[in-house]
Tab-separated table of C-alpha atoms (C1' of nucleotides) in Angstrom:
chain	number	residue	atom	x	y	z
A	16	MET	CA	114.322	84.974	124.147
A	17	THR	CA	116.507	81.968	125.004
A	18	LEU	CA	114.287	78.981	125.482
A	19	THR	CA	114.792	76.056	127.812
A	20	ALA	CA	115.269	72.680	126.186
A	21	LYS	CA	111.740	71.659	127.004
A	22	ALA	CA	110.258	74.888	125.698
A	23	GLU	CA	112.322	74.597	122.531
A	24	GLU	CA	110.953	71.123	122.007
A	25	THR	CA	107.370	72.295	122.483
A	26	ARG	CA	107.927	75.148	120.088
A	27	GLU	CA	109.323	72.824	117.434
A	28	ARG	CA	106.467	70.408	117.969
A	29	ILE	CA	103.921	73.170	117.388
A	30	LEU	CA	105.741	74.494	114.319
A	31	ASP	CA	106.078	71.027	112.823
A	32	ALA	CA	102.421	70.271	113.480
A	33	ALA	CA	101.434	73.528	111.823
A	34	LEU	CA	103.556	72.980	108.715
A	35	ARG	CA	102.253	69.422	108.415
A	36	LEU	CA	98.650	70.589	108.542
A	37	PHE	CA	99.278	73.575	106.256
A	38	ARG	CA	100.667	71.216	103.656
A	39	GLU	CA	97.850	68.716	104.055
A	40	ARG	CA	94.870	71.037	103.939
A	41	GLY	CA	96.144	74.565	103.323
A	42	PHE	CA	96.660	77.634	105.470
A	43	ASP	CA	93.125	78.986	105.623
A	44	GLU	CA	91.650	75.560	106.215
A	45	THR	CA	93.840	74.949	109.243
A	46	THR	CA	92.736	76.487	112.531
A	47	MET	CA	94.901	77.273	115.531
A	48	ARG	CA	92.785	74.748	117.434
A	49	ASP	CA	93.754	72.081	114.895
A	50	ILE	CA	97.412	72.955	115.237
A	51	ALA	CA	97.323	72.895	119.023
A	52	ALA	CA	95.456	69.577	119.013
A	53	GLU	CA	97.921	68.053	116.543
A	54	ALA	CA	100.798	69.178	118.767
A	55	GLU	CA	98.896	67.978	121.838
A	56	VAL	CA	98.875	71.311	123.659
A	57	ALA	CA	96.178	73.842	124.504
A	58	THR	CA	95.360	76.575	122.016
A	59	GLY	CA	96.977	79.147	124.256
A	60	ALA	CA	100.294	77.337	124.084
A	61	ALA	CA	100.417	77.861	120.338
A	62	TYR	CA	99.810	81.558	120.914
A	63	TYR	CA	102.472	81.594	123.577
A	64	TYR	CA	105.127	80.719	121.029
A	65	PHE	CA	103.621	82.313	117.932
A	66	ARG	CA	101.691	85.522	118.298
A	67	SER	CA	99.555	84.762	115.277
A	68	LYS	CA	98.902	82.113	112.674
A	69	GLU	CA	100.941	84.090	110.178
A	70	GLU	CA	103.934	84.043	112.481
A	71	LEU	CA	104.088	80.283	111.949
A	72	VAL	CA	104.628	80.877	108.272
A	73	VAL	CA	107.284	83.452	109.012
A	74	ALA	CA	109.042	80.904	111.222
A	75	PHE	CA	109.130	78.576	108.242
A	76	TYR	CA	110.523	81.397	106.126
A	77	VAL	CA	113.262	82.014	108.689
A	78	ARG	CA	114.196	78.337	108.586
A	79	THR	CA	114.818	78.487	104.851
A	80	ALA	CA	116.801	81.711	105.217
A	81	GLU	CA	119.125	79.943	107.643
A	82	GLU	CA	119.559	77.109	105.191
A	83	ALA	CA	120.327	79.570	102.417
A	84	ARG	CA	123.106	81.200	104.397
A	85	GLU	CA	125.262	78.147	103.878
A	86	ILE	CA	124.261	77.410	100.309
A	87	VAL	CA	124.642	80.870	98.747
A	88	PRO	CA	128.462	81.053	98.827
A	89	LYS	CA	128.657	77.656	97.142
A	90	ILE	CA	126.330	78.426	94.255
A	91	LEU	CA	127.914	81.828	93.687
A	92	GLY	CA	131.318	80.209	93.356
A	93	ARG	CA	130.385	78.452	90.176
A	94	SER	CA	130.419	81.282	87.621
A	95	GLY	CA	131.356	84.900	87.131
A	96	ASP	CA	128.548	85.504	84.649
A	97	LEU	CA	126.080	87.964	86.183
A	98	ARG	CA	123.072	86.364	84.561
A	99	LYS	CA	123.977	82.932	85.859
A	100	ARG	CA	124.710	84.250	89.327
A	101	LEU	CA	121.367	86.015	89.621
A	102	ARG	CA	119.614	83.004	88.217
A	103	ALA	CA	121.266	80.769	90.801
A	104	LEU	CA	120.027	82.936	93.664
A	105	ILE	CA	116.464	83.026	92.426
A	106	ASP	CA	116.431	79.333	91.548
A	107	LEU	CA	117.534	78.541	95.076
A	108	LYS	CA	114.581	80.395	96.580
A	109	LEU	CA	112.147	78.741	94.207
A	110	LYS	CA	113.591	75.349	95.051
A	111	GLN	CA	113.434	75.954	98.770
A	112	PHE	CA	109.775	76.901	98.616
A	113	ALA	CA	108.744	74.466	95.904
A	114	ASP	CA	106.840	72.094	98.183
A	115	ASP	CA	105.132	74.873	100.091
A	116	ARG	CA	104.436	77.335	97.356
A	117	ARG	CA	100.823	77.977	98.298
A	118	LEU	CA	101.799	78.564	101.885
A	119	LEU	CA	103.582	81.726	100.835
A	120	LEU	CA	100.183	83.092	99.891
A	121	ALA	CA	99.719	83.852	103.570
A	122	ILE	CA	102.912	85.895	103.519
A	123	ALA	CA	101.932	87.637	100.317
A	124	ARG	CA	98.746	88.894	101.947
A	125	ILE	CA	100.820	90.419	104.701
A	126	GLY	CA	103.494	91.531	102.284
A	127	VAL	CA	101.429	94.198	100.581
A	128	ASP	CA	101.003	95.988	103.873
A	129	PRO	CA	104.394	97.472	104.774
A	130	SER	CA	102.962	98.702	108.067
A	131	HIS	CA	102.354	95.111	109.134
A	132	SER	CA	105.217	94.013	111.349
A	133	LEU	CA	105.626	90.729	109.458
A	134	SER	CA	105.784	92.294	106.006
A	135	PRO	CA	109.048	91.689	104.113
A	136	PHE	CA	109.180	95.481	103.834
A	137	ALA	CA	108.694	96.283	107.520
A	138	LYS	CA	111.378	97.569	109.907
A	139	GLU	CA	110.948	94.462	112.040
A	140	THR	CA	112.058	92.168	109.226
A	141	GLU	CA	115.017	94.354	108.319
A	142	PRO	CA	117.685	91.773	109.340
A	143	MET	CA	116.309	89.130	107.012
A	144	ARG	CA	115.811	91.615	104.231
A	145	SER	CA	119.312	93.020	104.394
A	146	GLU	CA	120.770	89.544	104.458
A	147	SER	CA	118.873	88.748	101.285
A	148	ILE	CA	119.874	92.034	99.667
A	149	ASP	CA	123.434	91.327	100.648
A	150	SER	CA	123.446	88.057	98.749
A	151	PHE	CA	122.556	90.076	95.660
A	152	ARG	CA	125.419	92.429	96.450
A	153	GLN	CA	127.748	89.432	96.460
A	154	ALA	CA	126.308	88.262	93.159
A	155	VAL	CA	126.916	91.685	91.613
A	156	ASP	CA	130.305	92.421	93.137
A	157	GLY	CA	131.742	89.030	92.330
A	158	SER	CA	130.580	89.054	88.738
A	159	ASP	CA	132.674	90.002	85.740
A	160	ALA	CA	130.106	92.513	84.463
A	161	ARG	CA	131.206	96.108	84.130
A	162	ILE	CA	128.750	98.226	86.086
A	163	SER	CA	128.935	101.959	86.680
A	164	ARG	CA	129.793	102.832	90.237
A	165	ASP	CA	126.634	104.777	91.087
A	166	LEU	CA	124.412	101.991	89.857
A	167	GLN	CA	126.409	99.396	91.748
A	168	LYS	CA	125.334	100.964	95.017
A	169	ASP	CA	121.579	100.640	94.555
A	170	LEU	CA	121.528	97.659	92.248
A	171	PRO	CA	121.373	94.941	94.930
A	172	GLN	CA	118.235	96.431	96.396
A	173	LEU	CA	116.649	96.747	92.987
A	174	LEU	CA	117.494	93.148	92.177
A	175	TRP	CA	116.020	92.008	95.480
A	176	LEU	CA	112.845	93.848	94.537
A	177	TYR	CA	112.897	92.094	91.186
A	178	GLN	CA	113.210	88.762	92.955
A	179	MET	CA	110.245	89.603	95.167
A	180	GLY	CA	108.214	90.329	92.059
A	181	ILE	CA	109.152	86.993	90.524
A	182	LEU	CA	108.276	85.209	93.768
A	183	LEU	CA	104.916	86.966	93.912
A	184	TYR	CA	104.103	85.902	90.382
A	185	TRP	CA	105.220	82.365	91.162
A	186	ILE	CA	103.021	82.080	94.243
A	187	PHE	CA	99.937	82.609	92.129
A	188	ASP	CA	101.169	80.781	89.055
A	189	GLU	CA	98.959	77.730	88.676
A	190	SER	CA	100.307	76.702	85.274
A	191	PRO	CA	101.706	73.137	85.215
A	192	GLY	CA	105.082	73.117	86.927
A	193	GLN	CA	104.766	76.929	87.194
A	194	MET	CA	106.273	77.144	83.752
A	195	ARG	CA	104.839	80.605	83.218
A	196	THR	CA	107.090	81.856	85.957
A	197	LEU	CA	110.038	80.126	84.351
A	198	LYS	CA	109.227	81.848	81.072
A	199	LEU	CA	108.923	85.153	82.854
A	200	LEU	CA	112.231	84.540	84.542
A	201	ASP	CA	113.970	83.471	81.344
A	202	GLY	CA	112.681	86.480	79.467
A	203	THR	CA	113.066	89.209	82.035
A	204	LEU	CA	116.385	88.165	83.522
A	205	ASP	CA	117.916	88.521	80.105
A	206	ILE	CA	116.392	91.969	79.743
A	207	VAL	CA	117.423	92.988	83.250
A	208	VAL	CA	121.054	92.078	82.671
A	209	ARG	CA	121.038	93.794	79.323
A	210	LEU	CA	119.518	96.957	80.811
A	211	ILE	CA	122.173	96.968	83.495
A	212	GLN	CA	124.850	96.850	80.832
A	213	ILE	CA	123.193	99.425	78.584
A	214	SER	CA	122.553	101.858	81.406
A	215	SER	CA	126.152	101.551	82.518
A	216	LEU	CA	127.331	103.046	79.235
A	217	PRO	CA	128.625	106.627	79.617
A	218	LEU	CA	126.069	107.743	77.048
A	219	MET	CA	123.272	106.750	79.399
A	220	GLY	CA	124.513	108.827	82.320
A	221	PRO	CA	121.650	111.348	82.455
A	222	LEU	CA	118.841	108.764	82.224
A	223	ARG	CA	120.592	106.543	84.782
A	224	LYS	CA	121.055	109.443	87.185
A	225	ARG	CA	117.412	110.359	86.883
A	226	LEU	CA	116.351	106.803	87.598
A	227	LEU	CA	118.651	106.479	90.589
A	228	SER	CA	117.512	109.779	92.062
A	229	VAL	CA	113.934	108.530	91.925
A	230	VAL	CA	114.915	105.254	93.536
A	231	ARG	CA	116.690	107.075	96.350
A	232	ALA	CA	113.884	109.562	96.879
A	233	ILE	CA	111.290	106.907	97.510
A	234	SER	CA	113.129	104.197	99.359
B	11	MET	CA	69.631	91.977	89.858
B	12	THR	CA	67.181	94.853	89.365
B	13	LEU	CA	66.139	96.144	92.747
B	14	THR	CA	62.839	97.657	93.793
B	15	ALA	CA	62.887	101.279	94.849
B	16	LYS	CA	62.656	100.337	98.490
B	17	ALA	CA	65.443	97.793	98.228
B	18	GLU	CA	67.607	100.269	96.387
B	19	GLU	CA	67.105	102.752	99.180
B	20	THR	CA	68.042	100.195	101.831
B	21	ARG	CA	71.134	99.226	99.880
B	22	GLU	CA	72.253	102.825	99.600
B	23	ARG	CA	71.587	103.399	103.259
B	24	ILE	CA	73.802	100.463	104.187
B	25	LEU	CA	76.572	101.521	101.801
B	26	ASP	CA	76.486	105.114	103.030
B	27	ALA	CA	76.545	104.000	106.648
B	28	ALA	CA	79.514	101.752	105.915
B	29	LEU	CA	81.520	104.444	104.141
B	30	ARG	CA	80.763	106.923	106.923
B	31	LEU	CA	82.022	104.516	109.563
B	32	PHE	CA	85.031	103.418	107.490
B	33	ARG	CA	86.088	107.040	107.231
B	34	GLU	CA	85.501	107.752	110.901
B	35	ARG	CA	87.262	104.805	112.436
B	36	GLY	CA	88.840	102.745	109.669
B	37	PHE	CA	87.962	99.509	107.898
B	38	ASP	CA	89.253	96.980	110.413
B	39	GLU	CA	87.780	98.881	113.341
B	40	THR	CA	84.305	98.859	111.828
B	41	THR	CA	82.241	95.700	112.285
B	42	MET	CA	79.342	94.547	110.181
B	43	ARG	CA	77.203	94.904	113.315
B	44	ASP	CA	78.187	98.544	113.539
B	45	ILE	CA	77.295	99.118	109.927
B	46	ALA	CA	73.937	97.380	110.224
B	47	ALA	CA	73.146	99.296	113.411
B	48	GLU	CA	74.118	102.607	111.822
B	49	ALA	CA	71.851	101.807	108.872
B	50	GLU	CA	69.146	100.607	111.274
B	51	VAL	CA	68.775	97.123	109.824
B	52	ALA	CA	69.665	93.652	111.078
B	53	THR	CA	73.158	92.318	110.410
B	54	GLY	CA	71.759	89.863	107.907
B	55	ALA	CA	70.366	92.688	105.796
B	56	ALA	CA	73.865	94.029	105.222
B	57	TYR	CA	74.911	90.562	104.070
B	58	TYR	CA	71.863	90.353	101.867
B	59	TYR	CA	73.147	93.252	99.784
B	60	PHE	CA	76.883	92.795	100.213
B	61	ARG	CA	78.293	89.321	100.465
B	62	SER	CA	81.252	90.453	102.553
B	63	LYS	CA	82.703	93.504	104.217
B	64	GLU	CA	85.167	93.886	101.363
B	65	GLU	CA	82.331	94.031	98.877
B	66	LEU	CA	81.315	97.327	100.451
B	67	VAL	CA	84.696	98.739	99.497
B	68	VAL	CA	84.329	97.373	96.001
B	69	ALA	CA	80.935	99.086	95.756
B	70	PHE	CA	82.676	102.332	96.573
B	71	TYR	CA	85.271	101.607	93.921
B	72	VAL	CA	82.519	100.993	91.360
B	73	ARG	CA	80.952	104.346	92.226
B	74	THR	CA	84.164	106.174	91.400
B	75	ALA	CA	84.567	104.211	88.179
B	76	GLU	CA	81.127	105.397	87.091
B	77	GLU	CA	82.089	108.960	87.867
B	78	ALA	CA	85.295	108.587	85.901
B	79	ARG	CA	83.456	107.444	82.804
B	80	GLU	CA	82.165	110.974	82.263
B	81	ILE	CA	85.295	112.811	83.296
B	82	VAL	CA	87.918	110.915	81.270
B	83	PRO	CA	86.921	112.208	77.816
B	84	LYS	CA	87.067	115.776	79.122
B	85	ILE	CA	90.518	115.595	80.667
B	86	LEU	CA	91.922	113.758	77.645
B	87	GLY	CA	90.699	116.536	75.385
B	88	ARG	CA	93.089	119.037	76.839
B	89	SER	CA	96.423	117.975	75.348
B	90	GLY	CA	98.010	115.667	72.800
B	91	ASP	CA	101.161	115.232	74.842
B	92	LEU	CA	101.392	111.616	75.971
B	93	ARG	CA	103.010	112.455	79.276
B	94	LYS	CA	100.308	114.954	80.157
B	95	ARG	CA	97.546	112.593	79.090
B	96	LEU	CA	98.830	109.741	81.251
B	97	ARG	CA	99.385	112.096	84.141
B	98	ALA	CA	95.812	113.354	83.845
B	99	LEU	CA	94.414	109.809	84.093
B	100	ILE	CA	96.469	108.920	87.136
B	101	ASP	CA	95.846	112.253	88.827
B	102	LEU	CA	92.136	111.694	88.414
B	103	LYS	CA	92.268	108.383	90.259
B	104	LEU	CA	94.384	109.833	93.048
B	105	LYS	CA	91.959	112.717	93.387
B	106	GLN	CA	88.939	110.449	93.467
B	107	PHE	CA	90.385	108.340	96.250
B	108	ALA	CA	92.120	111.133	98.138
B	109	ASP	CA	89.691	111.247	101.053
B	110	ASP	CA	89.505	107.478	101.376
B	111	ARG	CA	93.063	106.494	100.695
B	112	ARG	CA	93.406	104.168	103.650
B	113	LEU	CA	90.193	102.432	102.723
B	114	LEU	CA	91.866	101.062	99.621
B	115	LEU	CA	94.112	99.081	101.929
B	116	ALA	CA	91.263	96.619	102.195
B	117	ILE	CA	91.261	96.240	98.409
B	118	ALA	CA	95.032	95.928	98.287
B	119	ARG	CA	94.896	92.947	100.613
B	120	ILE	CA	92.519	91.256	98.223
B	121	GLY	CA	94.370	92.539	95.218
B	122	VAL	CA	97.460	90.429	95.644
B	123	ASP	CA	95.391	87.275	95.381
B	124	PRO	CA	94.275	86.988	91.748
B	125	SER	CA	92.199	83.952	92.639
B	126	HIS	CA	90.019	86.084	94.903
B	127	SER	CA	86.874	87.074	93.027
B	128	LEU	CA	87.177	90.704	94.077
B	129	SER	CA	90.799	91.111	93.013
B	130	PRO	CA	91.410	93.714	90.293
B	131	PHE	CA	93.085	90.866	88.411
B	132	ALA	CA	90.243	88.339	88.681
B	133	LYS	CA	87.924	87.278	85.854
B	134	GLU	CA	84.959	88.593	87.801
B	135	THR	CA	86.261	92.156	87.730
B	136	GLU	CA	87.157	91.992	84.036
B	137	PRO	CA	84.559	94.613	82.948
B	138	MET	CA	85.937	97.263	85.265
B	139	ARG	CA	89.496	96.356	84.395
B	140	SER	CA	88.984	96.555	80.665
B	141	GLU	CA	87.206	99.871	80.977
B	142	SER	CA	90.200	101.214	82.849
B	143	ILE	CA	92.641	99.735	80.355
B	144	ASP	CA	90.574	101.234	77.579
B	145	SER	CA	90.995	104.729	78.983
B	146	PHE	CA	94.730	104.197	78.649
B	147	ARG	CA	94.193	103.071	75.077
B	148	GLN	CA	92.433	106.361	74.409
B	149	ALA	CA	95.271	108.246	76.036
B	150	VAL	CA	97.805	106.485	73.818
B	151	ASP	CA	95.845	106.508	70.563
B	152	GLY	CA	94.878	110.153	70.823
B	153	SER	CA	98.372	111.314	71.623
B	154	ASP	CA	100.854	112.765	69.171
B	155	ALA	CA	103.609	110.347	70.189
B	156	ARG	CA	104.995	108.049	67.540
B	157	ILE	CA	104.727	104.515	68.835
B	158	SER	CA	105.611	101.336	66.984
B	159	ARG	CA	102.585	99.315	66.009
B	160	ASP	CA	103.421	96.171	67.957
B	161	LEU	CA	103.996	98.093	71.154
B	162	GLN	CA	100.796	100.051	70.697
B	163	LYS	CA	98.789	96.879	71.103
B	164	ASP	CA	100.053	95.887	74.549
B	165	LEU	CA	100.954	99.308	75.832
B	166	PRO	CA	97.574	100.181	77.398
B	167	GLN	CA	97.667	97.090	79.564
B	168	LEU	CA	101.231	97.807	80.619
B	169	LEU	CA	100.322	101.372	81.491
B	170	TRP	CA	97.352	100.179	83.520
B	171	LEU	CA	99.713	97.916	85.419
B	172	TYR	CA	101.994	100.879	85.976
B	173	GLN	CA	99.067	102.835	87.358
B	174	MET	CA	98.197	99.995	89.721
B	175	GLY	CA	101.758	100.058	90.986
B	176	ILE	CA	101.586	103.787	91.629
B	177	LEU	CA	98.269	103.376	93.413
B	178	LEU	CA	99.681	100.597	95.575
B	179	TYR	CA	102.606	102.761	96.571
B	180	TRP	CA	100.254	105.655	97.290
B	181	ILE	CA	97.999	103.606	99.539
B	182	PHE	CA	100.880	102.963	101.900
B	183	ASP	CA	102.574	106.318	101.476
B	184	GLU	CA	102.306	108.077	104.839
B	185	SER	CA	104.570	110.991	103.924
B	186	PRO	CA	102.881	114.395	104.336
B	187	GLY	CA	100.493	114.929	101.463
B	188	GLN	CA	101.781	111.666	99.999
B	189	MET	CA	104.537	113.647	98.352
B	190	ARG	CA	106.711	110.582	98.001
B	191	THR	CA	104.187	109.191	95.580
B	192	LEU	CA	104.169	112.452	93.682
B	193	LYS	CA	107.952	112.276	93.408
B	194	LEU	CA	107.724	108.700	92.247
B	195	LEU	CA	105.118	109.696	89.702
B	196	ASP	CA	107.101	112.707	88.482
B	197	GLY	CA	110.253	110.690	88.098
B	198	THR	CA	108.927	107.477	86.646
B	199	LEU	CA	106.346	108.906	84.282
B	200	ASP	CA	109.115	110.800	82.567
B	201	ILE	CA	111.152	107.636	82.292
B	202	VAL	CA	108.178	105.597	81.105
B	203	VAL	CA	107.369	108.005	78.291
B	204	ARG	CA	111.029	108.169	77.304
B	205	LEU	CA	111.312	104.385	77.272
B	206	ILE	CA	108.236	104.164	75.069
B	207	GLN	CA	109.855	106.534	72.608
B	208	ILE	CA	113.267	104.880	72.743
B	209	SER	CA	111.880	101.397	72.348
B	210	SER	CA	109.849	102.526	69.381
B	211	LEU	CA	113.028	103.315	67.449
B	212	PRO	CA	113.730	100.791	64.670
B	213	LEU	CA	117.109	100.089	66.241
B	214	MET	CA	115.396	98.704	69.328
B	215	GLY	CA	113.281	96.200	67.420
B	216	PRO	CA	114.912	93.040	68.791
B	217	LEU	CA	114.841	94.091	72.442
B	218	ARG	CA	111.276	95.345	72.090
B	219	LYS	CA	110.150	92.109	70.460
B	220	ARG	CA	111.725	90.098	73.230
B	221	LEU	CA	109.992	92.179	75.859
B	222	LEU	CA	106.621	91.935	74.148
B	223	SER	CA	106.897	88.202	73.701
B	224	VAL	CA	107.471	87.845	77.433
B	225	VAL	CA	104.514	90.084	78.189
B	226	ARG	CA	102.298	88.015	75.930
B	227	ALA	CA	103.526	84.701	77.278
B	228	ILE	CA	102.626	85.505	80.834
B	229	SER	CA	99.438	87.562	80.610
C	10	DG	C1'	62.156	89.287	97.142
C	11	DT	C1'	63.447	91.642	101.622
C	12	DC	C1'	64.734	91.236	105.944
C	13	DT	C1'	65.001	89.614	111.255
C	14	DA	C1'	66.502	86.671	114.871
C	15	DT	C1'	69.538	83.555	116.094
C	16	DA	C1'	73.342	80.270	115.500
C	17	DT	C1'	78.099	78.739	114.324
C	18	DG	C1'	82.886	78.573	114.317
C	19	DG	C1'	87.271	80.677	114.548
C	20	DA	C1'	91.084	84.211	115.968
C	21	DG	C1'	92.979	85.913	119.595
C	22	DA	C1'	92.972	87.490	124.877
C	23	DT	C1'	93.337	86.486	129.701
C	24	DA	C1'	93.379	84.691	134.463
C	25	DG	C1'	95.693	81.956	136.858
C	26	DA	C1'	97.647	76.890	137.843
C	27	DC	C1'	102.138	74.836	138.129
D	13	DG	C1'	108.712	81.005	132.388
D	14	DT	C1'	105.167	77.461	130.417
D	15	DC	C1'	100.944	76.220	129.702
D	16	DT	C1'	95.580	75.163	130.465
D	17	DA	C1'	90.822	76.390	130.649
D	18	DT	C1'	87.819	79.555	129.471
D	19	DC	C1'	86.126	83.906	127.537
D	20	DT	C1'	85.140	87.595	124.145
D	21	DC	C1'	84.213	89.374	119.893
D	22	DC	C1'	83.520	89.109	115.135
D	23	DA	C1'	82.559	87.481	110.213
D	24	DT	C1'	79.472	84.961	108.159
D	25	DA	C1'	75.501	81.330	107.679
D	26	DT	C1'	70.708	80.090	107.982
D	27	DA	C1'	65.775	79.335	109.041
D	28	DG	C1'	62.047	81.363	108.352
D	29	DA	C1'	58.722	85.734	109.062
D	30	DC	C1'	56.483	89.070	106.160
DNA sequence: GTCTATATGGAGATAGAC
DNA sequence: GTCTATCTCCATATAGAC
């Protein structure tokens, strides 16, 4: 998988050409022929580096994940408040994708099919997924919220799922400045944090255990 | 939109041929040429009646919705228990689609894109959607559960959304007999009903109001 | 209105040049 | 290993026959 310098340059040229065209005219409106022409290679060359058009979008997604790796520790250092920490993580993602929001539509189409190898839920994308889940683990563990031990184990995954839901809503949110998503985020994040606290009360043990056993049975 | 008898027969022949082939070899593996050939018409004829391959799946979906219209009142007559009533509605859908579960994958791909005219969330499919939501309204209204008035208004839509989530999970559930979905249903339905009851307590007014205001802001 | 014959344009595959 | 030229197959469009 290690590429020569020349190959690496060709690959980057194709990816850049693709992202440029996707931004200009949209994913569906851009053909692989267009991309190859823009990068000044034959169509087959584009397929040599990216097995499908969707894989170009995934490559973009991977780029942002690499960026995030460096940023996450910084933004988590700012506060111990769980709500703020979660908000920081989600805001980062939204910011990273802000200019290419519609592009994620292509990923969303794949995303609903977990058997597709490029789905965020597929085995093949496990490394990226667990890295993302792990950032939620950091957000939880480093916070000053008191969370029952059993919940603490599965919470990061649940929060990641919550983030995916928010992202999905955002992708299709055509309200000005996507303010509907911001409202959704404002409203639900508050509820989520409150539910975490409520369900961590000893009184809530039975309901919490039931919920967690369902979560474990299906995931 | 009223078809002559002959046209109606052709349309049915094409739809039946399509569903037969979809079942035999799957949606992606069946081409419009295959379908037209199986129905003994030209490719264009298939497109005359169905604007796209997906529309054939939607036609199937509409068939089951028509069936359901007669069955729903019967199954809701059997018990006043909210949990049982909701379970009956969801079980019906699962039963109706049981033999063509994988076919719904084609709808799921569309489904995530609310701007697609065939999405269950699109304006164009509003009649079907509201009929389905209305069956949940019947399930709630006719039950013996005590539900706060404000929640009662939005609850049917929320329950419909819950059902869509279950269906989505089921479509991709490859466990034997889809028992994972049944576990998910068993576990979550219990929690859902309990949450409805808990949140209807006067004590929960503020949290409930916050939740409902979010729901209204985004839908 | 109902349908056939034929055309178009794109995703992806492949043989083989270098 | 990198890449070009060319091919196949399909969804969908369209002109026009009946």
